[in-house]
PDB file of N, CA, C and O in Angstrom:
ATOM      1  N   ARG A  15      12.190   5.952  -6.718  1.00 73.00           N
ATOM      2  CA  ARG A  15      12.153   4.506  -7.543  1.00 73.00           C
ATOM      3  C   ARG A  15      11.119   4.014  -7.329  1.00 73.00           C
ATOM      4  O   ARG A  15      10.001   4.294  -6.807  1.00 73.00           O
ATOM      5  N   VAL A  16      11.035   2.577  -8.296  1.00 81.00           N
ATOM      6  CA  VAL A  16      10.124   1.750  -8.399  1.00 81.00           C
ATOM      7  C   VAL A  16      10.315   0.427  -7.670  1.00 81.00           C
ATOM      8  O   VAL A  16      11.818  -0.329  -8.430  1.00 81.00           O
ATOM      9  N   VAL A  17      10.046  -0.164  -7.002  1.00 84.00           N
ATOM     10  CA  VAL A  17       9.898  -1.089  -6.295  1.00 84.00           C
ATOM     11  C   VAL A  17       8.492  -1.664  -6.136  1.00 84.00           C
ATOM     12  O   VAL A  17       8.269  -2.332  -5.791  1.00 84.00           O
ATOM     13  N   THR A  18       8.941  -3.452  -5.367  1.00 87.00           N
ATOM     14  CA  THR A  18       8.363  -4.656  -5.307  1.00 87.00           C
ATOM     15  C   THR A  18       7.967  -3.710  -3.627  1.00 87.00           C
ATOM     16  O   THR A  18       8.765  -4.564  -3.269  1.00 87.00           O
ATOM     17  N   ALA A  19       6.767  -4.429  -3.806  1.00 86.00           N
ATOM     18  CA  ALA A  19       6.540  -4.190  -2.441  1.00 86.00           C
ATOM     19  C   ALA A  19       7.897  -5.758  -1.161  1.00 86.00           C
ATOM     20  O   ALA A  19       8.445  -4.781  -0.402  1.00 86.00           O
ATOM     21  N   GLY A  20       7.774  -7.003  -1.423  1.00 89.00           N
ATOM     22  CA  GLY A  20       9.354  -7.232  -0.822  1.00 89.00           C
ATOM     23  C   GLY A  20      10.316  -6.806  -1.922  1.00 89.00           C
ATOM     24  O   GLY A  20      11.303  -6.926  -0.012  1.00 89.00           O
ATOM     25  N   CYS A  21      10.678  -6.340  -2.540  1.00 91.00           N
ATOM     26  CA  CYS A  21      12.017  -5.497  -2.327  1.00 91.00           C
ATOM     27  C   CYS A  21      12.965  -4.793  -1.007  1.00 91.00           C
ATOM     28  O   CYS A  21      13.063  -4.395  -0.319  1.00 91.00           O
ATOM     29  N   TRP A  22      10.481  -3.833  -0.782  1.00 88.00           N
ATOM     30  CA  TRP A  22      10.560  -2.511  -0.194  1.00 88.00           C
ATOM     31  C   TRP A  22      10.860  -3.005   1.469  1.00 88.00           C
ATOM     32  O   TRP A  22      11.773  -2.822   2.345  1.00 88.00           O
ATOM     33  N   VAL A  23      10.491  -4.301   1.370  1.00 89.00           N
ATOM     34  CA  VAL A  23      10.471  -4.540   2.670  1.00 89.00           C
ATOM     35  C   VAL A  23      11.860  -5.164   3.190  1.00 89.00           C
ATOM     36  O   VAL A  23      12.301  -4.630   4.094  1.00 89.00           O
ATOM     37  N   SER A  24      12.309  -5.620   2.617  1.00 93.00           N
ATOM     38  CA  SER A  24      13.929  -6.400   2.820  1.00 93.00           C
ATOM     39  C   SER A  24      15.235  -4.767   3.029  1.00 93.00           C
ATOM     40  O   SER A  24      16.024  -4.767   3.789  1.00 93.00           O
ATOM     41  N   MET A  25      14.850  -4.029   1.530  1.00 91.00           N
ATOM     42  CA  MET A  25      15.203  -2.989   2.378  1.00 91.00           C
ATOM     43  C   MET A  25      15.398  -2.233   4.335  1.00 91.00           C
ATOM     44  O   MET A  25      16.319  -1.656   4.418  1.00 91.00           O
ATOM     45  N   LEU A  26      13.473  -2.434   4.164  1.00 88.00           N
ATOM     46  CA  LEU A  26      13.810  -2.102   5.493  1.00 88.00           C
ATOM     47  C   LEU A  26      14.767  -2.065   6.453  1.00 88.00           C
ATOM     48  O   LEU A  26      14.302  -1.818   7.836  1.00 88.00           O
ATOM     49  N   GLU A  27      14.193  -4.421   6.683  1.00 90.00           N
ATOM     50  CA  GLU A  27      14.752  -5.363   7.256  1.00 90.00           C
ATOM     51  C   GLU A  27      16.394  -4.202   7.257  1.00 90.00           C
ATOM     52  O   GLU A  27      17.250  -4.197   8.100  1.00 90.00           O
ATOM     53  N   ARG A  28      16.977  -4.262   5.898  1.00 93.00           N
ATOM     54  CA  ARG A  28      18.199  -4.075   5.877  1.00 93.00           C
ATOM     55  C   ARG A  28      19.025  -2.263   6.349  1.00 93.00           C
ATOM     56  O   ARG A  28      19.528  -1.898   6.365  1.00 93.00           O
ATOM     57  N   GLU A  29      17.919  -1.969   7.121  1.00 90.00           N
ATOM     58  CA  GLU A  29      17.571  -0.390   7.022  1.00 90.00           C
ATOM     59  C   GLU A  29      18.520   0.772   5.802  1.00 90.00           C
ATOM     60  O   GLU A  29      19.643   1.112   5.996  1.00 90.00           O
ATOM     61  N   GLN A  30      18.191  -0.147   4.923  1.00 91.00           N
ATOM     62  CA  GLN A  30      18.797   0.752   3.760  1.00 91.00           C
ATOM     63  C   GLN A  30      17.805   2.350   3.570  1.00 91.00           C
ATOM     64  O   GLN A  30      18.387   2.617   2.200  1.00 91.00           O
ATOM     65  N   LEU A  31      16.682   2.248   4.013  1.00 85.00           N
ATOM     66  CA  LEU A  31      15.798   3.139   3.682  1.00 85.00           C
ATOM     67  C   LEU A  31      15.711   4.232   4.881  1.00 85.00           C
ATOM     68  O   LEU A  31      14.802   2.958   5.244  1.00 85.00           O
ATOM     69  N   ASP A  32      15.253   5.594   4.353  1.00 85.00           N
ATOM     70  CA  ASP A  32      14.570   6.130   5.063  1.00 85.00           C
ATOM     71  C   ASP A  32      13.045   6.757   4.619  1.00 85.00           C
ATOM     72  O   ASP A  32      12.830   7.357   3.748  1.00 85.00           O
ATOM     73  N   LEU A  33      11.585   6.206   5.156  1.00 84.00           N
ATOM     74  CA  LEU A  33      10.727   6.510   4.945  1.00 84.00           C
ATOM     75  C   LEU A  33      10.344   8.078   4.935  1.00 84.00           C
ATOM     76  O   LEU A  33      10.078   8.486   3.581  1.00 84.00           O
ATOM     77  N   ARG A  34      11.510   8.716   5.640  1.00 83.00           N
ATOM     78  CA  ARG A  34      10.403  10.291   5.996  1.00 83.00           C
ATOM     79  C   ARG A  34      11.449  10.638   4.510  1.00 83.00           C
ATOM     80  O   ARG A  34      10.750  11.867   4.616  1.00 83.00           O
ATOM     81  N   LEU A  35      12.537  10.214   3.768  1.00 84.00           N
ATOM     82  CA  LEU A  35      12.665  10.731   2.360  1.00 84.00           C
ATOM     83  C   LEU A  35      11.151  10.732   1.370  1.00 84.00           C
ATOM     84  O   LEU A  35      11.787  11.490   0.122  1.00 84.00           O
ATOM     85  N   PHE A  36      10.544  10.096   1.335  1.00 86.00           N
ATOM     86  CA  PHE A  36       9.604   9.498   0.703  1.00 86.00           C
ATOM     87  C   PHE A  36       8.101  10.958   0.557  1.00 86.00           C
ATOM     88  O   PHE A  36       7.898  11.262   1.863  1.00 86.00           O
ATOM     89  N   CYS A  37       7.398  11.195  -0.081  1.00 87.00           N
ATOM     90  CA  CYS A  37       6.454  12.401  -0.256  1.00 87.00           C
ATOM     91  C   CYS A  37       5.650  11.295  -0.784  1.00 87.00           C
ATOM     92  O   CYS A  37       3.914  12.367  -0.942  1.00 87.00           O
ATOM     93  N   THR A  38       5.000  10.061  -1.692  1.00 89.00           N
ATOM     94  CA  THR A  38       4.435   9.567  -2.044  1.00 89.00           C
ATOM     95  C   THR A  38       5.211   8.277  -2.010  1.00 89.00           C
ATOM     96  O   THR A  38       5.944   8.445  -2.627  1.00 89.00           O
ATOM     97  N   ILE A  39       3.750   7.537  -1.357  1.00 89.00           N
ATOM     98  CA  ILE A  39       4.317   5.662  -2.248  1.00 89.00           C
ATOM     99  C   ILE A  39       2.937   5.353  -3.092  1.00 89.00           C
ATOM    100  O   ILE A  39       1.130   5.707  -2.740  1.00 89.00           O
ATOM    101  N   VAL A  40       2.855   4.838  -4.213  1.00 91.00           N
ATOM    102  CA  VAL A  40       1.654   4.365  -4.866  1.00 91.00           C
ATOM    103  C   VAL A  40       1.706   2.912  -4.576  1.00 91.00           C
ATOM    104  O   VAL A  40       3.013   2.633  -4.739  1.00 91.00           O
ATOM    105  N   VAL A  41       1.087   2.806  -4.307  1.00 89.00           N
ATOM    106  CA  VAL A  41      -0.244   0.360  -3.513  1.00 89.00           C
ATOM    107  C   VAL A  41      -0.539   0.223  -5.580  1.00 89.00           C
ATOM    108  O   VAL A  41      -1.529   0.762  -5.527  1.00 89.00           O
ATOM    109  N   ASP A  42       0.251  -0.680  -6.524  1.00 89.00           N
ATOM    110  CA  ASP A  42       0.079  -0.504  -7.231  1.00 89.00           C
ATOM    111  C   ASP A  42      -0.674  -1.758  -7.390  1.00 89.00           C
ATOM    112  O   ASP A  42      -0.445  -2.729  -6.713  1.00 89.00           O
ATOM    113  N   GLU A  43      -2.315  -2.943  -6.840  1.00 85.00           N
ATOM    114  CA  GLU A  43      -3.114  -3.473  -7.112  1.00 85.00           C
ATOM    115  C   GLU A  43      -3.892  -3.396  -4.808  1.00 85.00           C
ATOM    116  O   GLU A  43      -2.744  -4.691  -4.544  1.00 85.00           O
ATOM    117  N   CYS A  44      -3.106  -2.701  -4.804  1.00 84.00           N
ATOM    118  CA  CYS A  44      -3.610  -2.520  -2.737  1.00 84.00           C
ATOM    119  C   CYS A  44      -5.112  -3.324  -2.759  1.00 84.00           C
ATOM    120  O   CYS A  44      -5.190  -3.426  -2.142  1.00 84.00           O
ATOM    121  N   HIS A  45      -5.314  -3.871  -3.566  1.00 80.00           N
ATOM    122  CA  HIS A  45      -6.365  -4.354  -2.842  1.00 80.00           C
ATOM    123  C   HIS A  45      -6.050  -6.029  -1.665  1.00 80.00           C
ATOM    124  O   HIS A  45      -6.196  -6.967  -1.405  1.00 80.00           O
ATOM    125  N   HIS A  46      -4.718  -6.395  -2.611  1.00 79.00           N
ATOM    126  CA  HIS A  46      -3.722  -7.237  -2.110  1.00 79.00           C
ATOM    127  C   HIS A  46      -2.760  -6.367  -0.145  1.00 79.00           C
ATOM    128  O   HIS A  46      -2.432  -7.476   0.363  1.00 79.00           O
ATOM    129  N   THR A  47      -4.020  -5.679   0.158  1.00 81.00           N
ATOM    130  CA  THR A  47      -3.007  -5.232   1.066  1.00 81.00           C
ATOM    131  C   THR A  47      -3.761  -5.289   2.148  1.00 81.00           C
ATOM    132  O   THR A  47      -4.759  -4.390   3.257  1.00 81.00           O
ATOM    133  N   THR A  48      -3.301  -6.068   2.222  1.00 78.00           N
ATOM    134  CA  THR A  48      -4.287  -7.212   3.498  1.00 78.00           C
ATOM    135  C   THR A  48      -3.140  -8.274   4.008  1.00 78.00           C
ATOM    136  O   THR A  48      -2.144  -8.906   3.980  1.00 78.00           O
ATOM    137  N   GLY A  49      -3.457  -8.886   5.837  1.00 80.00           N
ATOM    138  CA  GLY A  49      -3.086 -10.181   6.716  1.00 80.00           C
ATOM    139  C   GLY A  49      -1.306  -9.681   6.026  1.00 80.00           C
ATOM    140  O   GLY A  49      -0.618  -8.351   7.053  1.00 80.00           O
ATOM    141  N   GLY A  50      -0.984 -10.664   5.777  1.00 83.00           N
ATOM    142  CA  GLY A  50       0.479 -10.331   6.117  1.00 83.00           C
ATOM    143  C   GLY A  50       1.171 -10.281   5.499  1.00 83.00           C
ATOM    144  O   GLY A  50       1.881 -10.597   4.685  1.00 83.00           O
ATOM    145  N   HIS A  51       0.511  -9.276   3.988  1.00 87.00           N
ATOM    146  CA  HIS A  51       0.732  -8.911   2.661  1.00 87.00           C
ATOM    147  C   HIS A  51       2.015  -8.043   2.862  1.00 87.00           C
ATOM    148  O   HIS A  51       1.877  -7.665   3.561  1.00 87.00           O
ATOM    149  N   ASN A  52       2.633  -7.667   1.765  1.00 88.00           N
ATOM    150  CA  ASN A  52       3.917  -7.109   2.249  1.00 88.00           C
ATOM    151  C   ASN A  52       3.459  -5.401   2.027  1.00 88.00           C
ATOM    152  O   ASN A  52       4.228  -4.561   2.468  1.00 88.00           O
ATOM    153  N   TYR A  53       2.879  -5.620   1.482  1.00 87.00           N
ATOM    154  CA  TYR A  53       2.357  -3.937   0.785  1.00 87.00           C
ATOM    155  C   TYR A  53       1.958  -3.551   2.984  1.00 87.00           C
ATOM    156  O   TYR A  53       1.714  -2.301   2.982  1.00 87.00           O
ATOM    157  N   MET A  54       0.637  -4.720   3.201  1.00 88.00           N
ATOM    158  CA  MET A  54       0.802  -4.474   4.889  1.00 88.00           C
ATOM    159  C   MET A  54       1.527  -3.457   5.023  1.00 88.00           C
ATOM    160  O   MET A  54       1.461  -2.843   6.799  1.00 88.00           O
ATOM    161  N   LEU A  55       2.817  -4.951   5.560  1.00 87.00           N
ATOM    162  CA  LEU A  55       4.650  -5.226   6.537  1.00 87.00           C
ATOM    163  C   LEU A  55       4.767  -3.765   6.078  1.00 87.00           C
ATOM    164  O   LEU A  55       4.897  -2.383   6.745  1.00 87.00           O
ATOM    165  N   VAL A  56       5.411  -3.085   3.913  1.00 85.00           N
ATOM    166  CA  VAL A  56       5.624  -1.542   3.736  1.00 85.00           C
ATOM    167  C   VAL A  56       4.145  -0.162   5.224  1.00 85.00           C
ATOM    168  O   VAL A  56       4.704   0.730   5.795  1.00 85.00           O
ATOM    169  N   LEU A  57       2.939  -0.483   4.739  1.00 87.00           N
ATOM    170  CA  LEU A  57       1.769   0.269   4.841  1.00 87.00           C
ATOM    171  C   LEU A  57       2.383   0.193   6.283  1.00 87.00           C
ATOM    172  O   LEU A  57       2.103   1.897   7.411  1.00 87.00           O
ATOM    173  N   LYS A  58       1.823  -0.813   7.521  1.00 87.00           N
ATOM    174  CA  LYS A  58       2.536  -0.736   8.829  1.00 87.00           C
ATOM    175  C   LYS A  58       3.632   0.108   9.325  1.00 87.00           C
ATOM    176  O   LYS A  58       3.893   0.362  10.483  1.00 87.00           O
ATOM    177  N   GLU A  59       5.362  -0.389   8.839  1.00 86.00           N
ATOM    178  CA  GLU A  59       6.148   0.443   8.455  1.00 86.00           C
ATOM    179  C   GLU A  59       5.777   2.171   8.983  1.00 86.00           C
ATOM    180  O   GLU A  59       6.447   2.742   9.689  1.00 86.00           O
ATOM    181  N   VAL A  60       5.134   3.085   7.569  1.00 85.00           N
ATOM    182  CA  VAL A  60       5.173   3.584   7.638  1.00 85.00           C
ATOM    183  C   VAL A  60       4.103   4.733   9.007  1.00 85.00           C
ATOM    184  O   VAL A  60       4.475   5.913   9.806  1.00 85.00           O
ATOM    185  N   GLU A  61       3.048   3.323   9.735  1.00 86.00           N
ATOM    186  CA  GLU A  61       2.206   4.263  10.669  1.00 86.00           C
ATOM    187  C   GLU A  61       3.005   4.472  12.083  1.00 86.00           C
ATOM    188  O   GLU A  61       3.280   5.014  12.394  1.00 86.00           O
ATOM    189  N   SER A  62       4.521   2.903  11.586  1.00 86.00           N
ATOM    190  CA  SER A  62       4.914   2.706  12.999  1.00 86.00           C
ATOM    191  C   SER A  62       5.632   4.186  13.625  1.00 86.00           C
ATOM    192  O   SER A  62       6.407   4.598  14.784  1.00 86.00           O
ATOM    193  N   GLU A  63       5.949   4.352  11.588  1.00 82.00           N
ATOM    194  CA  GLU A  63       7.991   5.531  12.183  1.00 82.00           C
ATOM    195  C   GLU A  63       6.536   7.387  12.409  1.00 82.00           C
ATOM    196  O   GLU A  63       7.679   7.950  12.979  1.00 82.00           O
ATOM    197  N   GLY A  64       5.810   7.176  12.528  1.00 83.00           N
ATOM    198  CA  GLY A  64       4.479   7.957  12.566  1.00 83.00           C
ATOM    199  C   GLY A  64       4.539   8.587  11.493  1.00 83.00           C
ATOM    200  O   GLY A  64       4.461  10.474  11.564  1.00 83.00           O
ATOM    201  N   LEU A  65       4.661   8.455  10.116  1.00 79.00           N
ATOM    202  CA  LEU A  65       3.897   9.140   9.159  1.00 79.00           C
ATOM    203  C   LEU A  65       3.314   9.486   8.209  1.00 79.00           C
ATOM    204  O   LEU A  65       3.206   9.843   7.138  1.00 79.00           O
ATOM    205  N   LEU A  66       2.500   8.811   9.589  1.00 78.00           N
ATOM    206  CA  LEU A  66       1.131   9.553   8.841  1.00 78.00           C
ATOM    207  C   LEU A  66       0.127  10.973   9.410  1.00 78.00           C
ATOM    208  O   LEU A  66      -0.698  10.833  10.423  1.00 78.00           O
ATOM    209  N   THR A  67       0.961  11.914   8.836  1.00 79.00           N
ATOM    210  CA  THR A  67       0.273  13.075   9.147  1.00 79.00           C
ATOM    211  C   THR A  67       0.217  14.150   7.913  1.00 79.00           C
ATOM    212  O   THR A  67       0.774  13.467   7.048  1.00 79.00           O
ATOM    213  N   LYS A  68       0.046  14.474   8.471  1.00 74.00           N
ATOM    214  CA  LYS A  68       0.086  16.406   6.713  1.00 74.00           C
ATOM    215  C   LYS A  68       1.346  16.704   6.132  1.00 74.00           C
ATOM    216  O   LYS A  68       1.560  17.083   5.309  1.00 74.00           O
ATOM    217  N   LEU A  69       2.969  15.846   6.607  1.00 77.00           N
ATOM    218  CA  LEU A  69       3.620  16.114   6.648  1.00 77.00           C
ATOM    219  C   LEU A  69       4.300  15.066   6.407  1.00 77.00           C
ATOM    220  O   LEU A  69       5.543  14.992   5.753  1.00 77.00           O
ATOM    221  N   GLY A  70       3.429  13.732   6.598  1.00 80.00           N
ATOM    222  CA  GLY A  70       4.049  12.250   6.233  1.00 80.00           C
ATOM    223  C   GLY A  70       3.732  11.824   4.246  1.00 80.00           C
ATOM    224  O   GLY A  70       3.109  13.215   3.927  1.00 80.00           O
ATOM    225  N   PRO A  71       4.150  11.494   3.173  1.00 86.00           N
ATOM    226  CA  PRO A  71       4.530  11.043   2.208  1.00 86.00           C
ATOM    227  C   PRO A  71       2.542  10.095   2.210  1.00 86.00           C
ATOM    228  O   PRO A  71       1.930  10.150   2.533  1.00 86.00           O
ATOM    229  N   ARG A  72       2.017  11.274   0.916  1.00 88.00           N
ATOM    230  CA  ARG A  72       0.508  10.906  -0.053  1.00 88.00           C
ATOM    231  C   ARG A  72       1.319   9.187  -0.397  1.00 88.00           C
ATOM    232  O   ARG A  72       1.288   9.207  -0.832  1.00 88.00           O
ATOM    233  N   ILE A  73       0.082   8.332  -0.076  1.00 89.00           N
ATOM    234  CA  ILE A  73      -0.494   7.353  -0.566  1.00 89.00           C
ATOM    235  C   ILE A  73      -1.577   6.831  -1.570  1.00 89.00           C
ATOM    236  O   ILE A  73      -2.626   7.649  -0.798  1.00 89.00           O
ATOM    237  N   LEU A  74      -1.050   6.507  -2.338  1.00 91.00           N
ATOM    238  CA  LEU A  74      -1.693   5.847  -3.886  1.00 91.00           C
ATOM    239  C   LEU A  74      -2.456   4.494  -3.861  1.00 91.00           C
ATOM    240  O   LEU A  74      -0.894   4.329  -4.296  1.00 91.00           O
ATOM    241  N   GLY A  75      -3.077   4.580  -3.832  1.00 89.00           N
ATOM    242  CA  GLY A  75      -3.858   3.010  -3.533  1.00 89.00           C
ATOM    243  C   GLY A  75      -4.521   2.945  -5.096  1.00 89.00           C
ATOM    244  O   GLY A  75      -5.956   3.938  -5.547  1.00 89.00           O
ATOM    245  N   LEU A  76      -3.674   1.385  -5.976  1.00 91.00           N
ATOM    246  CA  LEU A  76      -3.881   1.646  -7.350  1.00 91.00           C
ATOM    247  C   LEU A  76      -4.979   0.351  -7.501  1.00 91.00           C
ATOM    248  O   LEU A  76      -4.033  -1.206  -7.153  1.00 91.00           O
ATOM    249  N   THR A  77      -5.850  -0.260  -8.545  1.00 86.00           N
ATOM    250  CA  THR A  77      -6.967  -1.410  -8.204  1.00 86.00           C
ATOM    251  C   THR A  77      -7.631  -1.129  -9.367  1.00 86.00           C
ATOM    252  O   THR A  77      -8.695  -1.019  -9.934  1.00 86.00           O
ATOM    253  N   ALA A  78      -7.020  -2.444 -10.300  1.00 83.00           N
ATOM    254  CA  ALA A  78      -8.385  -3.463 -11.326  1.00 83.00           C
ATOM    255  C   ALA A  78      -9.325  -3.482 -10.291  1.00 83.00           C
ATOM    256  O   ALA A  78     -10.500  -3.693 -11.465  1.00 83.00           O
ATOM    257  N   SER A  79      -9.451  -4.326  -9.267  1.00 77.00           N
ATOM    258  CA  SER A  79     -10.019  -5.374  -8.910  1.00 77.00           C
ATOM    259  C   SER A  79     -10.573  -5.006  -7.582  1.00 77.00           C
ATOM    260  O   SER A  79     -10.117  -5.591  -7.203  1.00 77.00           O
ATOM    261  N   PRO A  80     -11.699  -3.668  -7.867  1.00 75.00           N
ATOM    262  CA  PRO A  80     -11.515  -3.787  -5.615  1.00 75.00           C
ATOM    263  C   PRO A  80     -12.648  -4.600  -5.146  1.00 75.00           C
ATOM    264  O   PRO A  80     -12.535  -4.068  -4.089  1.00 75.00           O
ATOM    265  N   VAL A  81     -12.945  -5.738  -6.307  1.00 79.00           N
ATOM    266  CA  VAL A  81     -14.103  -6.578  -5.159  1.00 79.00           C
ATOM    267  C   VAL A  81     -13.649  -7.447  -6.268  1.00 79.00           C
ATOM    268  O   VAL A  81     -14.221  -7.415  -7.258  1.00 79.00           O
ATOM    269  N   SER A  82     -14.079  -9.013  -5.233  1.00 80.00           N
ATOM    270  CA  SER A  82     -14.811 -10.205  -5.968  1.00 80.00           C
ATOM    271  C   SER A  82     -15.409 -10.149  -6.081  1.00 80.00           C
ATOM    272  O   SER A  82     -16.276 -10.877  -4.920  1.00 80.00           O
ATOM    273  N   ALA A  83     -16.517 -10.636  -7.347  1.00 84.00           N
ATOM    274  CA  ALA A  83     -17.842 -11.144  -7.889  1.00 84.00           C
ATOM    275  C   ALA A  83     -17.617 -11.740  -8.613  1.00 84.00           C
ATOM    276  O   ALA A  83     -17.004 -11.906  -9.906  1.00 84.00           O
ATOM    277  N   ASN A  84     -18.664 -12.323  -8.776  1.00 88.00           N
ATOM    278  CA  ASN A  84     -18.982 -13.656 -10.085  1.00 88.00           C
ATOM    279  C   ASN A  84     -19.460 -12.932 -10.509  1.00 88.00           C
ATOM    280  O   ASN A  84     -20.286 -13.281 -12.847  1.00 88.00           O
ATOM    281  N   THR A  85     -21.088 -11.922 -10.978  1.00 90.00           N
ATOM    282  CA  THR A  85     -21.327 -11.145 -11.247  1.00 90.00           C
ATOM    283  C   THR A  85     -22.003  -9.879 -11.416  1.00 90.00           C
ATOM    284  O   THR A  85     -20.714  -9.696 -10.116  1.00 90.00           O
ATOM    285  N   PHE A  86     -21.784  -9.200 -12.367  1.00 90.00           N
ATOM    286  CA  PHE A  86     -22.482  -7.493 -12.526  1.00 90.00           C
ATOM    287  C   PHE A  86     -22.661  -6.971 -10.987  1.00 90.00           C
ATOM    288  O   PHE A  86     -22.587  -6.063 -10.737  1.00 90.00           O
ATOM    289  N   LYS A  87     -23.781  -7.508 -10.933  1.00 92.00           N
ATOM    290  CA  LYS A  87     -24.927  -7.124 -10.335  1.00 92.00           C
ATOM    291  C   LYS A  87     -23.786  -6.999  -8.455  1.00 92.00           C
ATOM    292  O   LYS A  87     -24.336  -6.295  -7.576  1.00 92.00           O
ATOM    293  N   ALA A  88     -23.636  -8.573  -8.201  1.00 89.00           N
ATOM    294  CA  ALA A  88     -23.093  -8.289  -7.181  1.00 89.00           C
ATOM    295  C   ALA A  88     -21.985  -7.768  -7.160  1.00 89.00           C
ATOM    296  O   ALA A  88     -21.355  -7.350  -6.486  1.00 89.00           O
ATOM    297  N   ALA A  89     -20.988  -7.291  -7.940  1.00 86.00           N
ATOM    298  CA  ALA A  89     -20.481  -6.299  -8.415  1.00 86.00           C
ATOM    299  C   ALA A  89     -20.022  -5.169  -7.522  1.00 86.00           C
ATOM    300  O   ALA A  89     -19.763  -4.115  -7.021  1.00 86.00           O
ATOM    301  N   LYS A  90     -21.891  -4.772  -8.027  1.00 87.00           N
ATOM    302  CA  LYS A  90     -22.129  -3.605  -8.128  1.00 87.00           C
ATOM    303  C   LYS A  90     -22.217  -3.113  -7.322  1.00 87.00           C
ATOM    304  O   LYS A  90     -22.088  -1.902  -5.900  1.00 87.00           O
ATOM    305  N   THR A  91     -23.166  -4.885  -5.603  1.00 88.00           N
ATOM    306  CA  THR A  91     -23.707  -4.302  -4.464  1.00 88.00           C
ATOM    307  C   THR A  91     -22.237  -3.705  -4.060  1.00 88.00           C
ATOM    308  O   THR A  91     -22.620  -3.568  -2.773  1.00 88.00           O
ATOM    309  N   LYS A  92     -21.399  -4.309  -4.058  1.00 82.00           N
ATOM    310  CA  LYS A  92     -19.847  -4.730  -3.584  1.00 82.00           C
ATOM    311  C   LYS A  92     -20.375  -3.455  -3.752  1.00 82.00           C
ATOM    312  O   LYS A  92     -18.844  -2.318  -2.235  1.00 82.00           O
ATOM    313  N   LEU A  93     -19.853  -2.751  -4.332  1.00 81.00           N
ATOM    314  CA  LEU A  93     -18.969  -1.329  -4.763  1.00 81.00           C
ATOM    315  C   LEU A  93     -19.310  -0.160  -4.010  1.00 81.00           C
ATOM    316  O   LEU A  93     -18.986   0.657  -3.653  1.00 81.00           O
ATOM    317  N   GLU A  94     -20.899  -0.160  -3.795  1.00 84.00           N
ATOM    318  CA  GLU A  94     -21.876   0.400  -3.369  1.00 84.00           C
ATOM    319  C   GLU A  94     -21.455  -0.044  -1.414  1.00 84.00           C
ATOM    320  O   GLU A  94     -21.962   1.273  -0.844  1.00 84.00           O
ATOM    321  N   ASN A  95     -21.344  -0.932  -1.020  1.00 81.00           N
ATOM    322  CA  ASN A  95     -20.918  -0.746  -0.021  1.00 81.00           C
ATOM    323  C   ASN A  95     -19.865  -0.136   0.481  1.00 81.00           C
ATOM    324  O   ASN A  95     -19.393  -1.026   2.084  1.00 81.00           O
ATOM    325  N   LEU A  96     -18.967  -0.222  -0.365  1.00 73.00           N
ATOM    326  CA  LEU A  96     -18.005  -0.446   0.143  1.00 73.00           C
ATOM    327  C   LEU A  96     -17.779   1.509   1.230  1.00 73.00           C
ATOM    328  O   LEU A  96     -17.939   2.129   0.747  1.00 73.00           O
TER     329      LEU A  96
END
């Protein structure tokens, strides 16, 4: 299934999903996985269920914007320091 992070959070809140049934979770635009963003809520739920083990789902984060910078040199420096 493909769902938005907001939809996923709603389904978790209504107990319509069992995270143990997932083998892979793909997070697009994962640079948003901070603070109170829905992506973060999903990942915290995975962690709280004790699924961050070898048997739990693999998590793949994708982004086209790993850092924010005004120049190529600044972006290169930020990427090197990740």
